[in-house]
Structure formats: C-alpha cells, structure tokens
mmCIF file of C-alpha atoms in Angstrom:
data_model
loop_
_atom_site.group_PDB
_atom_site.id
_atom_site.type_symbol
_atom_site.label_atom_id
_atom_site.label_comp_id
_atom_site.label_asym_id
_atom_site.label_seq_id
_atom_site.Cartn_x
_atom_site.Cartn_y
_atom_site.Cartn_z
ATOM 1 C CA MET A 1 -0.004 -15.280 -81.282
ATOM 2 C CA PRO A 2 -1.647 -15.789 -77.873
ATOM 3 C CA GLU A 3 -1.007 -13.096 -75.306
ATOM 4 C CA THR A 4 0.200 -14.117 -71.874
ATOM 5 C CA PRO A 5 -1.814 -12.867 -68.903
ATOM 6 C CA GLU A 6 -0.375 -10.092 -66.770
ATOM 7 C CA TRP A 7 -1.416 -8.576 -63.452
ATOM 8 C CA TYR A 8 -3.417 -5.344 -63.485
ATOM 9 C CA ALA A 9 -4.999 -3.288 -60.722
ATOM 10 C CA VAL A 10 -8.750 -2.788 -60.722
ATOM 11 C CA TYR A 11 -10.167 0.217 -58.877
ATOM 12 C CA THR A 12 -13.421 -0.653 -57.093
ATOM 13 C CA CYS A 13 -16.310 1.168 -55.479
ATOM 14 C CA SER A 14 -15.708 2.020 -51.831
ATOM 15 C CA LYS A 15 -15.845 -1.070 -49.594
ATOM 16 C CA ALA A 16 -16.721 -3.325 -52.543
ATOM 17 C CA GLU A 17 -13.399 -5.188 -52.787
ATOM 18 C CA LYS A 18 -14.665 -8.500 -51.351
ATOM 19 C CA HIS A 19 -17.793 -8.423 -53.498
ATOM 20 C CA VAL A 20 -15.738 -7.681 -56.624
ATOM 21 C CA ALA A 21 -13.366 -10.554 -55.793
ATOM 22 C CA THR A 22 -16.323 -12.921 -55.365
ATOM 23 C CA GLU A 23 -17.871 -11.840 -58.656
ATOM 24 C CA LEU A 24 -14.535 -12.123 -60.498
ATOM 25 C CA GLY A 25 -14.261 -15.673 -59.176
ATOM 26 C CA LYS A 26 -17.773 -16.480 -60.416
ATOM 27 C CA ALA A 27 -16.781 -15.107 -63.843
ATOM 28 C CA ASP A 28 -13.708 -17.384 -63.803
ATOM 29 C CA ILE A 29 -11.325 -14.411 -63.856
ATOM 30 C CA GLU A 30 -8.077 -14.995 -61.977
ATOM 31 C CA HIS A 31 -7.732 -12.366 -59.259
ATOM 32 C CA TYR A 32 -6.011 -11.565 -55.978
ATOM 33 C CA LEU A 33 -7.415 -9.544 -53.092
ATOM 34 C CA PRO A 34 -4.782 -9.121 -50.363
ATOM 35 C CA LEU A 35 -6.553 -9.264 -46.996
ATOM 36 C CA GLN A 36 -5.182 -8.712 -43.511
ATOM 37 C CA VAL A 37 -6.618 -9.565 -40.105
ATOM 38 C CA THR A 38 -7.282 -6.552 -37.912
ATOM 39 C CA MET A 39 -9.032 -6.013 -34.586
ATOM 40 C CA ARG A 40 -12.167 -3.837 -34.728
ATOM 41 C CA GLN A 41 -13.751 -2.278 -31.654
ATOM 42 C CA TRP A 42 -17.486 -1.827 -31.297
ATOM 43 C CA THR A 43 -19.170 -0.423 -28.203
ATOM 44 C CA ASP A 44 -20.094 -3.896 -26.965
ATOM 45 C CA ARG A 45 -17.257 -6.086 -28.289
ATOM 46 C CA LYS A 46 -13.972 -6.515 -30.132
ATOM 47 C CA LYS A 47 -13.701 -8.726 -33.167
ATOM 48 C CA LYS A 48 -11.018 -9.844 -35.610
ATOM 49 C CA VAL A 49 -12.037 -9.051 -39.183
ATOM 50 C CA LEU A 50 -10.469 -9.452 -42.616
ATOM 51 C CA VAL A 51 -9.953 -6.118 -44.359
ATOM 52 C CA PRO A 52 -8.285 -5.289 -47.688
ATOM 53 C CA LEU A 53 -4.602 -4.460 -47.372
ATOM 54 C CA ILE A 54 -4.981 -1.805 -50.080
ATOM 55 C CA ARG A 55 -8.413 -0.233 -50.062
ATOM 56 C CA SER A 56 -10.449 -0.034 -53.283
ATOM 57 C CA TYR A 57 -8.144 -2.319 -55.283
ATOM 58 C CA VAL A 58 -8.341 -5.897 -56.508
ATOM 59 C CA PHE A 59 -5.678 -7.375 -58.783
ATOM 60 C CA ILE A 60 -6.542 -9.357 -61.894
ATOM 61 C CA HIS A 61 -4.370 -11.724 -63.956
ATOM 62 C CA VAL A 62 -5.716 -11.418 -67.494
ATOM 63 C CA THR A 63 -4.921 -10.463 -71.059
ATOM 64 C CA PRO A 64 -6.226 -7.150 -72.438
ATOM 65 C CA LYS A 65 -8.921 -9.017 -74.393
ATOM 66 C CA ASP A 66 -10.513 -9.893 -71.000
ATOM 67 C CA PHE A 67 -10.830 -6.248 -69.886
ATOM 68 C CA MET A 68 -14.423 -5.906 -71.090
ATOM 69 C CA ARG A 69 -15.525 -8.896 -68.977
ATOM 70 C CA VAL A 70 -13.759 -7.380 -65.950
ATOM 71 C CA VAL A 71 -15.315 -3.907 -66.193
ATOM 72 C CA LYS A 72 -18.796 -5.458 -66.473
ATOM 73 C CA VAL A 73 -18.443 -6.882 -62.935
ATOM 74 C CA TRP A 74 -20.571 -4.943 -60.444
ATOM 75 C CA GLY A 75 -18.345 -2.781 -58.219
ATOM 76 C CA VAL A 76 -15.500 -2.407 -60.715
ATOM 77 C CA VAL A 77 -14.944 1.278 -61.479
ATOM 78 C CA ARG A 78 -12.054 0.937 -63.907
ATOM 79 C CA ILE A 79 -8.789 -0.777 -64.723
ATOM 80 C CA LEU A 80 -5.812 1.422 -63.889
ATOM 81 C CA TYR A 81 -4.346 3.231 -66.882
ATOM 82 C CA PHE A 82 -1.400 5.589 -67.267
ATOM 83 C CA ASP A 83 -0.938 7.717 -70.390
ATOM 84 C CA GLY A 84 -3.861 5.941 -72.029
ATOM 85 C CA LYS A 85 -2.413 2.440 -71.555
ATOM 86 C CA PRO A 86 -3.245 -0.223 -68.966
ATOM 87 C CA VAL A 87 -0.466 -0.549 -66.380
ATOM 88 C CA PRO A 88 0.795 -4.136 -66.015
ATOM 89 C CA ILE A 89 2.124 -5.021 -62.575
ATOM 90 C CA PRO A 90 5.250 -7.215 -62.427
ATOM 91 C CA ASP A 91 4.678 -10.695 -60.997
ATOM 92 C CA TRP A 92 7.287 -10.058 -58.303
ATOM 93 C CA GLN A 93 5.242 -7.168 -56.871
ATOM 94 C CA ILE A 94 2.169 -9.365 -56.509
ATOM 95 C CA ASN A 95 4.415 -12.045 -54.979
ATOM 96 C CA ASN A 96 5.715 -9.426 -52.513
ATOM 97 C CA LEU A 97 2.161 -8.792 -51.339
ATOM 98 C CA LYS A 98 1.485 -12.519 -50.964
ATOM 99 C CA ILE A 99 4.719 -13.069 -49.045
ATOM 100 C CA LEU A 100 4.147 -10.070 -46.780
ATOM 101 C CA LEU A 101 0.719 -11.287 -45.780
ATOM 102 C CA GLY A 102 2.095 -14.705 -44.841
ATOM 103 C CA ALA A 103 5.080 -13.297 -42.928
ATOM 104 C CA LYS A 104 5.584 -13.221 -39.194
ATOM 105 C CA VAL A 105 8.684 -11.860 -37.433
ATOM 106 C CA PRO A 106 12.087 -12.072 -39.157
ATOM 107 C CA MET A 107 15.014 -13.690 -37.296
ATOM 108 C CA GLU A 108 18.483 -12.276 -36.505
ATOM 109 C CA THR A 109 21.995 -13.754 -36.856
ATOM 110 C CA ASP A 110 25.165 -12.743 -38.722
ATOM 111 C CA VAL A 111 26.382 -9.887 -40.952
ATOM 112 C CA LYS A 112 27.208 -9.322 -44.653
ATOM 113 C CA ALA A 113 28.478 -6.262 -46.451
ATOM 114 C CA PHE A 114 25.705 -4.351 -48.231
ATOM 115 C CA LYS A 115 25.356 -0.816 -49.527
ATOM 116 C CA LYS A 116 22.502 1.593 -48.982
ATOM 117 C CA GLY A 117 20.197 1.782 -52.031
ATOM 118 C CA ARG A 118 21.026 -1.746 -53.250
ATOM 119 C CA ASP A 119 18.178 -3.920 -54.580
ATOM 120 C CA VAL A 120 18.001 -7.199 -52.678
ATOM 121 C CA ARG A 121 15.968 -10.409 -52.513
ATOM 122 C CA ILE A 122 15.296 -12.344 -49.325
ATOM 123 C CA THR A 123 16.581 -15.903 -49.658
ATOM 124 C CA HIS A 124 15.405 -17.708 -46.486
ATOM 125 C CA GLY A 125 12.515 -17.905 -44.063
ATOM 126 C CA VAL A 126 8.904 -16.831 -44.360
ATOM 127 C CA LEU A 127 9.865 -13.791 -46.454
ATOM 128 C CA LYS A 128 11.696 -15.854 -49.094
ATOM 129 C CA ASP A 129 11.681 -14.220 -52.575
ATOM 130 C CA LEU A 130 10.448 -10.862 -51.277
ATOM 131 C CA ARG A 131 12.302 -8.012 -53.011
ATOM 132 C CA GLY A 132 13.169 -4.546 -51.814
ATOM 133 C CA LYS A 133 15.778 -1.830 -51.465
ATOM 134 C CA ILE A 134 18.205 -1.302 -48.569
ATOM 135 C CA LEU A 135 17.381 1.947 -46.795
ATOM 136 C CA GLU A 136 19.786 1.617 -43.903
ATOM 137 C CA ILE A 137 22.347 -0.737 -42.391
ATOM 138 C CA LYS A 138 21.583 -1.036 -38.682
ATOM 139 C CA GLY A 139 24.606 -2.216 -36.729
ATOM 140 C CA GLN A 140 25.967 -5.710 -37.275
ATOM 141 C CA HIS A 141 22.752 -7.692 -37.421
ATOM 142 C CA LYS A 142 20.011 -5.859 -39.324
ATOM 143 C CA LEU A 143 19.192 -4.263 -42.638
ATOM 144 C CA LEU A 144 16.305 -1.868 -42.999
ATOM 145 C CA ILE A 145 14.619 -2.751 -46.305
ATOM 146 C CA SER A 146 11.848 -0.883 -48.080
ATOM 147 C CA ILE A 147 9.344 -3.128 -49.840
ATOM 148 C CA THR A 148 7.323 -1.361 -52.517
ATOM 149 C CA ALA A 149 4.294 -2.916 -54.129
ATOM 150 C CA LEU A 150 1.980 -0.679 -56.102
ATOM 151 C CA ASP A 151 3.063 2.463 -54.267
ATOM 152 C CA TYR A 152 2.360 0.757 -50.933
ATOM 153 C CA ASN A 153 5.528 0.951 -48.832
ATOM 154 C CA LEU A 154 6.480 -1.269 -45.941
ATOM 155 C CA THR A 155 9.782 -1.187 -44.096
ATOM 156 C CA ILE A 156 11.196 -4.271 -42.362
ATOM 157 C CA ASP A 157 14.269 -5.142 -40.319
ATOM 158 C CA ILE A 158 15.976 -8.337 -41.464
ATOM 159 C CA ASP A 159 19.081 -10.384 -40.829
ATOM 160 C CA PRO A 160 21.679 -9.723 -43.573
ATOM 161 C CA THR A 161 22.354 -13.457 -43.968
ATOM 162 C CA PHE A 162 18.843 -13.847 -45.370
ATOM 163 C CA VAL A 163 19.424 -11.347 -48.179
ATOM 164 C CA GLU A 164 21.225 -11.387 -51.529
ATOM 165 C CA PRO A 165 21.763 -8.607 -54.090
ATOM 166 C CA VAL A 166 19.673 -8.701 -57.268
ATOM 167 C CA GLU A 167 20.095 -7.064 -60.616
ATOM 168 C CA GLU A 168 17.377 -4.683 -61.808
ATOM 169 C CA GLU A 169 14.826 -6.315 -64.143
ATOM 170 C CA LYS A 170 13.764 -4.528 -67.294
#
C-alpha cells in the first residue's frame, strides 16, 4: 500500500535554509521555505532582502521512505522527531504559513457573535482558509485571532464577517 506524503520540518545548519531548499529542489524533493521581505541596514545603504520566516527550518512533503535522501542533502541537520517518531505537520498549518506570507491588511465591516477560545477559519479576502483561535473580541468590528503554525505565533485583527467556526480535526 503506497504511503501518502506528509509535511515534516527539517532542521538546517545556521543560515543554510536557502541552500537546503535549492538542493532539495535539485533532488526533486517537494519542499517549502517560507520567506519574508525585510529591510536590512548597512553602513552605506539599506536594502530589501528575503529572509526565512522561521530560522533554521525548511519543510518537506515526503513519505518516510524518502527521509534518507533528505538527510543526505548538505546543510540538513535532521528531521524533527518527538518520542522517537517523525512529527508530521498538518497540511492546514503549512497552508497558514503560505496564506500569511501572501496577506496584506485585513478589512473591517460588521459583527457576528463569537466566543473566546473558539477555533475559526477565515472565509474571505487574502487570508481565506487561514485557521486560528479567538483570543479576544474587540468591540463590534474586530476579533483578535491567534494563528499557530509550528509553534510560531502570530496575532491578527480581523472583521468577524470574514470568519466562521470550525470543528477540531483529529
């Protein structure tokens, strides 16, 4: 029975994320390196550069039989394990990272009734399909939502009309 690929986190050498991503691509291993644009200051100039969103990590979409090929890539330190087993990452968490990196500023409009601690999914706009948990209800026009992806937390304000409750996945 063929195994279906899952996402896993690969820990890399310091500042080797881009090189690892390039080498994984050359080895035909599906991967994702979330990059963000940031402004860097040197003594003589400022420049926009692409830096990893989560330092020392690249994400791979493979089956366990591909692990040996992955760890042979220069710059890969190890695949993340917990209790002796590789830790698969749910697709929705990788999608959260992809959505967050493409997002701009959320809009505001109307109100819905939500409860603190409720899991929600964004249904409209640039953040569509992003999932998180309501931390706070801010007045009539905003929800404060915590987005967690791989222990990387981001908090956003969003219009309640762009959010719907979701049931917890197993």
